[in-house]
Tab-separated table of C-alpha atoms (C1' of nucleotides) in Angstrom:
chain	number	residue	atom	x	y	z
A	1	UNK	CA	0.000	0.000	0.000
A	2	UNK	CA	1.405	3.577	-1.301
A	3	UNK	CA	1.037	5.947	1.350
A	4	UNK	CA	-0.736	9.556	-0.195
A	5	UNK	CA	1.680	11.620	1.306
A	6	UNK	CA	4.739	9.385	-0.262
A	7	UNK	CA	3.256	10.383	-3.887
A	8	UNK	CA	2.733	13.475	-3.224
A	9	UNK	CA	6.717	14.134	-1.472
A	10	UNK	CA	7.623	12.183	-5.044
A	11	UNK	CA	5.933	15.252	-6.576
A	12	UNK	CA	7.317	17.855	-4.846
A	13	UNK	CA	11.026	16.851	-4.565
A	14	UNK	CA	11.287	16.034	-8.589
A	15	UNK	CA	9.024	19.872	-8.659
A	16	UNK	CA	11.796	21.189	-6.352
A	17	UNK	CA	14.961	19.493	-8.644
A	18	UNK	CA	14.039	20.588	-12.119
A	19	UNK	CA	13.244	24.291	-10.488
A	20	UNK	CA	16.240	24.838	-8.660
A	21	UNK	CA	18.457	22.751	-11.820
A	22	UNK	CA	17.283	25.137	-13.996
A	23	UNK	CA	18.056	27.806	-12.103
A	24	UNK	CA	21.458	27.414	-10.658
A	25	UNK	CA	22.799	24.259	-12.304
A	26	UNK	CA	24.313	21.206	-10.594
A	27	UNK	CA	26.096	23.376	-7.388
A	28	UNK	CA	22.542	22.558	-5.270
A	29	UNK	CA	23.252	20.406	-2.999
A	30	UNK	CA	20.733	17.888	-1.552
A	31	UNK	CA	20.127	19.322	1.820
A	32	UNK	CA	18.910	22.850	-0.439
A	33	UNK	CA	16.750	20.714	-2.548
A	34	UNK	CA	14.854	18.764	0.337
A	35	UNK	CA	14.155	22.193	1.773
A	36	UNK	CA	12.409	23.724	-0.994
A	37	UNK	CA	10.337	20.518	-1.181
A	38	UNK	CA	9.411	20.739	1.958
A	39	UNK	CA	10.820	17.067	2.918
A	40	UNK	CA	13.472	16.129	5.338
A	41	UNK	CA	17.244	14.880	3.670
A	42	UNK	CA	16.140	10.815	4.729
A	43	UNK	CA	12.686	11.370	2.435
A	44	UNK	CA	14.678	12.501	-0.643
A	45	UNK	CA	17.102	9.387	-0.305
A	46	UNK	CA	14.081	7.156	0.295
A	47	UNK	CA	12.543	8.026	-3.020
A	48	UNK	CA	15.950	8.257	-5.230
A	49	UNK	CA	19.189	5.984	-3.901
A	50	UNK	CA	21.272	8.912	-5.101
A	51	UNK	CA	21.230	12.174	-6.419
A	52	UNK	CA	22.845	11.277	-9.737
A	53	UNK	CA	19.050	9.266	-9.534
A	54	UNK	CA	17.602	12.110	-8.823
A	55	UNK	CA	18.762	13.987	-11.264
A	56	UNK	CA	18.173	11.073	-13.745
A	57	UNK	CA	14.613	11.197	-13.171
A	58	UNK	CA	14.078	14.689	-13.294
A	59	UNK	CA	16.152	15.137	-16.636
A	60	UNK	CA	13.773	11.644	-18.066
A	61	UNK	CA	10.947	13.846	-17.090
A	62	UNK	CA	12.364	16.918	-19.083
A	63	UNK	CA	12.791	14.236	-22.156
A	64	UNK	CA	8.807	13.512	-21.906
A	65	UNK	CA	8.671	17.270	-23.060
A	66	UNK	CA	10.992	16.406	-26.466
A	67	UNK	CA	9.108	13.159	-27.125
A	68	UNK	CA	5.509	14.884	-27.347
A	69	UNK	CA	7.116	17.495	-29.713
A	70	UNK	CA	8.468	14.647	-32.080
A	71	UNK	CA	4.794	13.017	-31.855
A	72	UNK	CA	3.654	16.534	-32.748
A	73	UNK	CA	6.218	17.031	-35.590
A	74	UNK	CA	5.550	13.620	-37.104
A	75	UNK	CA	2.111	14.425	-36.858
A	76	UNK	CA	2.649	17.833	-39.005
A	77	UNK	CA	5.325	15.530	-41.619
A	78	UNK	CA	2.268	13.087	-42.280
A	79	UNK	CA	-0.029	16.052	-42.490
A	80	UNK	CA	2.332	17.457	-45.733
A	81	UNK	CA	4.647	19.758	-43.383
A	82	UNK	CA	8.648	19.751	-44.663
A	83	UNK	CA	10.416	16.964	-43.083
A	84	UNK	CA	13.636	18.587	-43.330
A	85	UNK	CA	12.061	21.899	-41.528
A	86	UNK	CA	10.739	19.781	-38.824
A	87	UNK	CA	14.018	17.816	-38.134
A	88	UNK	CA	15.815	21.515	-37.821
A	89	UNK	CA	12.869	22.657	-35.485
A	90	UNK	CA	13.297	19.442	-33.459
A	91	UNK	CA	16.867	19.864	-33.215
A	92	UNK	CA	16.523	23.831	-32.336
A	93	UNK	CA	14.279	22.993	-29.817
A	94	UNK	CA	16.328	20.234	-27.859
A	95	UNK	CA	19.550	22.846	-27.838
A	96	UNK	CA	17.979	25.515	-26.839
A	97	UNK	CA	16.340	23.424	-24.031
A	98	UNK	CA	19.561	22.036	-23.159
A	99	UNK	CA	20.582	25.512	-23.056
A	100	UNK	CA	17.880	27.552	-21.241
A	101	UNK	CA	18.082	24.817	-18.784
A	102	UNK	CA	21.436	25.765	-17.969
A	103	UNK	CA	23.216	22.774	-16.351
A	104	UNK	CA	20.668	20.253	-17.157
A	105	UNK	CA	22.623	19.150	-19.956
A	106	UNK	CA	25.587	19.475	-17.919
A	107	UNK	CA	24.191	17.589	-15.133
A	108	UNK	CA	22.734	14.702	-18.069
A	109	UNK	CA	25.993	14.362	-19.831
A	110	UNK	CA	27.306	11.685	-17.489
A	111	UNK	CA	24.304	9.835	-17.769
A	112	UNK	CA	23.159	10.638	-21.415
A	113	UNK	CA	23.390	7.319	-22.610
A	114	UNK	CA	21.139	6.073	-20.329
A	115	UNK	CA	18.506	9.122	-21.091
A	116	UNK	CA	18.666	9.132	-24.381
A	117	UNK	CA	18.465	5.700	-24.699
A	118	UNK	CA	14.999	6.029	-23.190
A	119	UNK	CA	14.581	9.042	-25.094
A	120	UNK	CA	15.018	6.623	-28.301
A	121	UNK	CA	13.178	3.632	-27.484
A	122	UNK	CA	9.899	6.164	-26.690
A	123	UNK	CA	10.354	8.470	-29.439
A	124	UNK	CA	12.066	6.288	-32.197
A	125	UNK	CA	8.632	5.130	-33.707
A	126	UNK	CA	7.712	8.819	-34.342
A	127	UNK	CA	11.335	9.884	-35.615
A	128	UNK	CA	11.027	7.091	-38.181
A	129	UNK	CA	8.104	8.190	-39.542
A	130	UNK	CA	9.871	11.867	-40.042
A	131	UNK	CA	12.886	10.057	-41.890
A	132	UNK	CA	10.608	8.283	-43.778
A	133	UNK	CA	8.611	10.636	-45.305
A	134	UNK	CA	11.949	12.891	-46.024
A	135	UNK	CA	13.191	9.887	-47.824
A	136	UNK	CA	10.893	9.152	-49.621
A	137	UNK	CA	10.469	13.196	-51.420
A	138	UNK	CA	14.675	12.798	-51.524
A	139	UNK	CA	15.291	14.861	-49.120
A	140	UNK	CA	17.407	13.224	-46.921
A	141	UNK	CA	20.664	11.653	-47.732
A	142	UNK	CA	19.461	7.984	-48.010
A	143	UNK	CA	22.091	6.193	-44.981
A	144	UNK	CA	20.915	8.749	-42.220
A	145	UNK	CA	18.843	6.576	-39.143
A	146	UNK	CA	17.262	7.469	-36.394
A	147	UNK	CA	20.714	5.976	-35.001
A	148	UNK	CA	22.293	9.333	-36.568
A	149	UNK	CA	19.474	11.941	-34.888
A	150	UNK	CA	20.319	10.867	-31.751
A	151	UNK	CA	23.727	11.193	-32.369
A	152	UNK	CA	23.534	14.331	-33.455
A	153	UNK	CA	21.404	15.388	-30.178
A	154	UNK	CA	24.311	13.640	-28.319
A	155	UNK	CA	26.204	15.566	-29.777
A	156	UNK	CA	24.490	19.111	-29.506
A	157	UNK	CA	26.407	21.867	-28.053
A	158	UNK	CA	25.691	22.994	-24.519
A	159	UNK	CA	24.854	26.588	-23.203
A	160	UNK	CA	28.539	26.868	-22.566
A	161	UNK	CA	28.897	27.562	-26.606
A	162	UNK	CA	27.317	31.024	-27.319
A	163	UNK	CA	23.739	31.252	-29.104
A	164	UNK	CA	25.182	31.611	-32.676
A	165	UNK	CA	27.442	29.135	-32.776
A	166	UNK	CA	24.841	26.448	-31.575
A	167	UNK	CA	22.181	28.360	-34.803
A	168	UNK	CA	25.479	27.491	-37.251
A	169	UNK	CA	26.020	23.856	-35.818
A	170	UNK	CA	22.482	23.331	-36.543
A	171	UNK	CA	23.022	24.268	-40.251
A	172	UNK	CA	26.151	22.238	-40.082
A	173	UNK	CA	23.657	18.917	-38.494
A	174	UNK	CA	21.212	19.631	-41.512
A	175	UNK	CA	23.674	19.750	-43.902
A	176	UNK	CA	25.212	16.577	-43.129
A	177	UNK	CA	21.628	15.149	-43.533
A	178	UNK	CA	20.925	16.352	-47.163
A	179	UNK	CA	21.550	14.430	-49.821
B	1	UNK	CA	64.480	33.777	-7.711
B	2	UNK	CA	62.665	30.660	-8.120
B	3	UNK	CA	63.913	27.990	-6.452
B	4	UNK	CA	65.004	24.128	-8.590
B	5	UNK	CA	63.403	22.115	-6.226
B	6	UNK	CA	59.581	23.995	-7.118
B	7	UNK	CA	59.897	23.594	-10.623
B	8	UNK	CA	61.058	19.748	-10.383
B	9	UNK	CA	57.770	19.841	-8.359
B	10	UNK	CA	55.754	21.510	-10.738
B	11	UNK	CA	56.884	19.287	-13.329
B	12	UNK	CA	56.109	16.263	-10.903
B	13	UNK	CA	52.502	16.993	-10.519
B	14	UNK	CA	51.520	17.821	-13.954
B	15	UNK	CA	52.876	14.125	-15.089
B	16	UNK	CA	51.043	12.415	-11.967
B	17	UNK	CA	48.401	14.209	-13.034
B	18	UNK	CA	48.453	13.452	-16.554
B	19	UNK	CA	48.759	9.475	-15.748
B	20	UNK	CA	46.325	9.558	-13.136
B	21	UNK	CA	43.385	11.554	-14.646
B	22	UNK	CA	44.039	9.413	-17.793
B	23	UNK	CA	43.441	6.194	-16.001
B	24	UNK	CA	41.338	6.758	-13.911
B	25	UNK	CA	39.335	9.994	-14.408
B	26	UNK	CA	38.267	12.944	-12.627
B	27	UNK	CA	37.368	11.629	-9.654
B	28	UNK	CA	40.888	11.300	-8.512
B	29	UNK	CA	41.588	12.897	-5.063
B	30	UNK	CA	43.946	15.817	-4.360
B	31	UNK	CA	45.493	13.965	-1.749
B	32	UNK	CA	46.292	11.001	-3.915
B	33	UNK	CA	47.479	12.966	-7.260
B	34	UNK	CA	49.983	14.969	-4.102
B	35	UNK	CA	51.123	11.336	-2.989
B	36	UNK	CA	51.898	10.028	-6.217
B	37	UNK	CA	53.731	13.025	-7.159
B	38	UNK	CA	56.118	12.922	-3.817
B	39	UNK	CA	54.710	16.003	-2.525
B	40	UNK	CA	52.237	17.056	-0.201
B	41	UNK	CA	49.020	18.567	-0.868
B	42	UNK	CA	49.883	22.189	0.387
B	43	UNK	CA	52.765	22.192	-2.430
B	44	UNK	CA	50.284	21.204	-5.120
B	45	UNK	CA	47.798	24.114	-3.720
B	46	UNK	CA	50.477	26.221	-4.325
B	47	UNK	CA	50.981	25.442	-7.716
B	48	UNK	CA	47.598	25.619	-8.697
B	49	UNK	CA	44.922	27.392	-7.102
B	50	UNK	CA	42.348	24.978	-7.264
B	51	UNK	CA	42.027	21.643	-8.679
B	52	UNK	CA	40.001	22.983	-11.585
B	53	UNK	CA	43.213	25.076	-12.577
B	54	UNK	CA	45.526	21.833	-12.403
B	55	UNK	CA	43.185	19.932	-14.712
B	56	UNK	CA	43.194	22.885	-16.947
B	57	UNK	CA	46.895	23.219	-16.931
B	58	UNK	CA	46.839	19.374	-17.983
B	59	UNK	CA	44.763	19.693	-19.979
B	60	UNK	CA	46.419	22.292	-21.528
B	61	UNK	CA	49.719	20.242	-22.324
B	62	UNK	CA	47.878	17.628	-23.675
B	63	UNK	CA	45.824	20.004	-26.356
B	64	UNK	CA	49.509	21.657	-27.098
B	65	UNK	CA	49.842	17.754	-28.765
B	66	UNK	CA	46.931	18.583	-30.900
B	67	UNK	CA	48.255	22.248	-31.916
B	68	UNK	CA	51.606	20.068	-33.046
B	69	UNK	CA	49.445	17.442	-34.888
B	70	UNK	CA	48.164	20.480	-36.572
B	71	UNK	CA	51.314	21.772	-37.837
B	72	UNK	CA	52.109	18.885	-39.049
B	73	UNK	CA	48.906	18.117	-40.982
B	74	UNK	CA	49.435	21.767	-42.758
B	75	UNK	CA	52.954	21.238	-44.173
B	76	UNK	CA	51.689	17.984	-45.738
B	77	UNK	CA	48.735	19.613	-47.276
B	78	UNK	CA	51.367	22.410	-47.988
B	79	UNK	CA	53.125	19.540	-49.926
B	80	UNK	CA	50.006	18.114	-51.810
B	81	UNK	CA	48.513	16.041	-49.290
B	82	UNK	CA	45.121	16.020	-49.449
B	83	UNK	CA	43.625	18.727	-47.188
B	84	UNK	CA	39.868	16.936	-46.324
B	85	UNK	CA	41.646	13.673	-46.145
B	86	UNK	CA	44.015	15.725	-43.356
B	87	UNK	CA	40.755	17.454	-41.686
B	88	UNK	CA	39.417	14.019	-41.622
B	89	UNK	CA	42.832	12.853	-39.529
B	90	UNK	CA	42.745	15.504	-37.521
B	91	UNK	CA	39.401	15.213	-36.458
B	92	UNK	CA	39.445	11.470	-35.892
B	93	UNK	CA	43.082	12.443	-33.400
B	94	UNK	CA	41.294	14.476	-31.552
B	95	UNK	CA	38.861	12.359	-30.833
B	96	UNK	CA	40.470	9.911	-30.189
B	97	UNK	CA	42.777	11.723	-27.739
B	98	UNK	CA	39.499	12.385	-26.014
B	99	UNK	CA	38.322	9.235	-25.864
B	100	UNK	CA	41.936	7.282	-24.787
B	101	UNK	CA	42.035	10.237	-22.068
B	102	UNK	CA	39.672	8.919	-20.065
B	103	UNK	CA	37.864	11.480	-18.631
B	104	UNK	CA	40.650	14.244	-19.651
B	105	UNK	CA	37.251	15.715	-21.853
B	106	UNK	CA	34.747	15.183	-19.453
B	107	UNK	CA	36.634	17.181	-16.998
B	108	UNK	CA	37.812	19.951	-19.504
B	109	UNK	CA	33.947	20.048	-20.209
B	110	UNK	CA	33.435	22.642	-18.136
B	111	UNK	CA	36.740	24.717	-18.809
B	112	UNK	CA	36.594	23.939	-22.891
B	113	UNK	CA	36.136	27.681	-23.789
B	114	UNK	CA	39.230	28.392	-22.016
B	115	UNK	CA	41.157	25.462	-23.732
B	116	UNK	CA	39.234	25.816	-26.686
B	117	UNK	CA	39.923	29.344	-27.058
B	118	UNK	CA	43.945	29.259	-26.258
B	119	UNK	CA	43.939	26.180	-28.882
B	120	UNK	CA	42.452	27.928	-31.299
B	121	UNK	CA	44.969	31.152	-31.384
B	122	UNK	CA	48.070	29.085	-31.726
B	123	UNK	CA	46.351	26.463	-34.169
B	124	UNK	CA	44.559	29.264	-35.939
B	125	UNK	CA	46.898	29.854	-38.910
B	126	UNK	CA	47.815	26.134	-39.305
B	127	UNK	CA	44.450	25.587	-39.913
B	128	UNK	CA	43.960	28.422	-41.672
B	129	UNK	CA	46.498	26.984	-43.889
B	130	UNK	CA	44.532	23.659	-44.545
B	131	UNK	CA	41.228	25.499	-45.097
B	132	UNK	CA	42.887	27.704	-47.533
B	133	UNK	CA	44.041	24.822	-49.795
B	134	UNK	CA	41.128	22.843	-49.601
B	135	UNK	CA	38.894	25.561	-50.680
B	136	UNK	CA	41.380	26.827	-53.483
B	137	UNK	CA	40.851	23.159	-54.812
B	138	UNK	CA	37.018	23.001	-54.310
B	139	UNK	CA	37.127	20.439	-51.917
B	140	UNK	CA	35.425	22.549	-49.392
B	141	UNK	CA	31.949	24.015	-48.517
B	142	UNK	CA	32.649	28.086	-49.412
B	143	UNK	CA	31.245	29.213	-46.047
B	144	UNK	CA	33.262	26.804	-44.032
B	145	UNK	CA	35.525	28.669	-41.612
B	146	UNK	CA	37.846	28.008	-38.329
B	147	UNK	CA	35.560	28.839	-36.088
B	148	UNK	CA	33.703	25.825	-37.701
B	149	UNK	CA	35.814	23.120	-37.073
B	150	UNK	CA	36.307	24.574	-33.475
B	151	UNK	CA	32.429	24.078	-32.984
B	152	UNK	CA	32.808	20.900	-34.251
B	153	UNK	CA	35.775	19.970	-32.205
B	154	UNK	CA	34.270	21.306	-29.244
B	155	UNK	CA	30.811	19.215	-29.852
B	156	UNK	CA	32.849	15.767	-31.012
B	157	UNK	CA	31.534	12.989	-28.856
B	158	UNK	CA	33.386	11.769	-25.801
B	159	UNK	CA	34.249	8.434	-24.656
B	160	UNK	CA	30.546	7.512	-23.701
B	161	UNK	CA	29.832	6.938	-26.722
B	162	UNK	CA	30.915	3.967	-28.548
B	163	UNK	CA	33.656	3.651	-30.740
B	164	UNK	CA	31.298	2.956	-33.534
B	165	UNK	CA	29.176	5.733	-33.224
B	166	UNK	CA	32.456	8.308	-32.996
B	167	UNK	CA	33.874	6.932	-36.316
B	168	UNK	CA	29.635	7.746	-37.767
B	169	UNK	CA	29.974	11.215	-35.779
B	170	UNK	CA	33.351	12.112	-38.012
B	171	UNK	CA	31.870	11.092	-41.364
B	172	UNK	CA	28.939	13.198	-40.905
B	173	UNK	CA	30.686	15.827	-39.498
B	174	UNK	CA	32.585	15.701	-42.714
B	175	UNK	CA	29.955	15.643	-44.960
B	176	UNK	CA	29.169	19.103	-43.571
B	177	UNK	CA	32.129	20.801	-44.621
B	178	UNK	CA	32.207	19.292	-48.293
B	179	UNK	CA	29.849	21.235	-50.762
C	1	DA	C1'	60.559	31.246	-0.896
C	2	DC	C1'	58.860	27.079	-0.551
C	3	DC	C1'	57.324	22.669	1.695
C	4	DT	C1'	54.650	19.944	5.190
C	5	DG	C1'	50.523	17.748	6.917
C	6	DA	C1'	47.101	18.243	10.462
C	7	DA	C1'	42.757	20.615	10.636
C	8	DC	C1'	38.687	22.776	8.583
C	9	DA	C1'	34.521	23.155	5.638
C	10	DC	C1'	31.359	21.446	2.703
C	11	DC	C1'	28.210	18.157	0.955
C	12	DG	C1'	26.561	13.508	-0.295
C	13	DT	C1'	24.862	9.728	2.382
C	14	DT	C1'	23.326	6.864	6.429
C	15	DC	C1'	20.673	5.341	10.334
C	16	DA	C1'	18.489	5.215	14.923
C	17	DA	C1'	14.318	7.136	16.601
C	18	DG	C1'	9.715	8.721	15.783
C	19	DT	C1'	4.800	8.498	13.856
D	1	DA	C1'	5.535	2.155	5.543
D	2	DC	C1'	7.307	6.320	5.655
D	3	DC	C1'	9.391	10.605	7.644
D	4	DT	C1'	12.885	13.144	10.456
D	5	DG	C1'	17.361	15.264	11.174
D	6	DA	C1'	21.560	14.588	13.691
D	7	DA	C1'	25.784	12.233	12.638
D	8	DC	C1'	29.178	10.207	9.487
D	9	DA	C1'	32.428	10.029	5.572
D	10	DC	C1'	34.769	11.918	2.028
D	11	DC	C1'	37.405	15.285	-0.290
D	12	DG	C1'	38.695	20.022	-1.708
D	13	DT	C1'	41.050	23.661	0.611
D	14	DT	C1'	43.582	26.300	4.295
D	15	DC	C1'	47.136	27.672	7.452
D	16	DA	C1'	50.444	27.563	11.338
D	17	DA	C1'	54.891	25.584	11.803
D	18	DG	C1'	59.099	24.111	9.707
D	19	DT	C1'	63.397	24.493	6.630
DNA sequence: ACCTGAACACCGTTCAAGT
DNA sequence: ACCTGAACACCGTTCAAGT
């Protein structure tokens, strides 16, 4: 039996993480983070073994957000949109994610693999249906996978690289995509 | 007067340094770099500052192997090599270097504008060089500059991600500076 | 001038006691 | 079952004493 208050600490803690991550990077310590949630230190280490955990969970949560905007875009693709001009929005929208949430990124890179891996499995159905349709008006170089987009989000530059050199690496990505 | 005993040490700690953070990563102690160096921690604080600065003076030395590489790679293009075929190598060394090192990038992550930056005004006109002959030849995208490949230096994948995928990462990443 | 190493501070993590 | 928070452990950093 799940005690109401357990959910509800659940809430608040991963509320607490992605506010204060966003804000002031991976510096807050765990002590900081249990007192904006309102919990004691024991209740955050109940609900995640570690804070590399927590901030596991709360950077899977921020992928939820990039998976319903590839369901949208594939939605727009099948719908006659421009592949091409949905794989650059996609990509613009993941940096500058990575990048307004300052050290979330930073904080991820250790344990990208594992998110994006996740990211992948969730999200791969819809990005084949964008490569797909690209394909198939030649307008993607015919090798590229979905194996490739996710390297290329691997890949992305972090905030750390200034706002117009992440615009020109995504005209770099894109170009490597072409035919 | 600076005494021959302080730069033996210097010397000392950036080579423990170097062999431990190579091995083993960045989670290598101060204490334990200090030991294996023969000197005690206050010495290597007053070397460097912080431990942020030693990594960055390692790091440093290391990326001075690059700047070499690049030299080199110019006076063969200088002699006919062939200058993508060179980018390519150059590209695939760095890299590499990244990837042997351990967590030598991970660390210089969040220092790699510094590096970055000094790496790029002492390589600058080598690659210059390259960038010159490959475009004179037609072998390059027109709008392809330094300040390019230092984007795509500083975004090449790390050691997390799988051999494989790296050696995908550089032929893409190619394909973006051919026209 | 520089080196030494015990001591300090900070922060991730644990655990005995409470409800 | 879960929460609490004092205590522990670890590691980056400092500083008084030594040469």
């Amino acid at each position: 039996m799940v005690r109401a208050d357990s959910v509800r600490n659940r809430c608040k803690i991963l509320d607490a993480t992605r506010r204060l991550l966003s804000t002031r990077g991976n510096q807050v310590g765990m002590d900081e983070i249990a007192s904006h949630a309102g919990v004691a230190v024991g209740t955050l280490y109940r609900h995640f073994p570690t804070k590399a955990d927590l901030i596991d969970a709360t950077v899977a949560e921020l992928s939820q957000d990039l998976v319903t905007r590839l369901a949208a875009a594939a939605d727009r693709v099948a719908a006659g949109a421009d592949p091409i001009a949905e794989l650059g929005v996609l990509l613009r929208e993941f940096t500058e994610m990575a990048a307004n949430d300052r050290a979330v990124k930073a904080a991820a890179t250790g344990l990208a693999a594992e998110s994006l891996r996740q990211l992948e499995e969730r999200g791969l159905a819809q990005l084949q249906r964008i490569i797909d349709a690209a394909r198939a008006r030649g307008l993607l170089h015919p090798d590229i996978t979905t194996a490739d987009l996710a390297l290329l989000v691997a890949t992305a530059p972090s905030d750390t690289v200034p706002a117009v050199a992440r615009e020109r690496w995504l005209q770099l990505a894109l170009r490597s995509l072409t035919p």
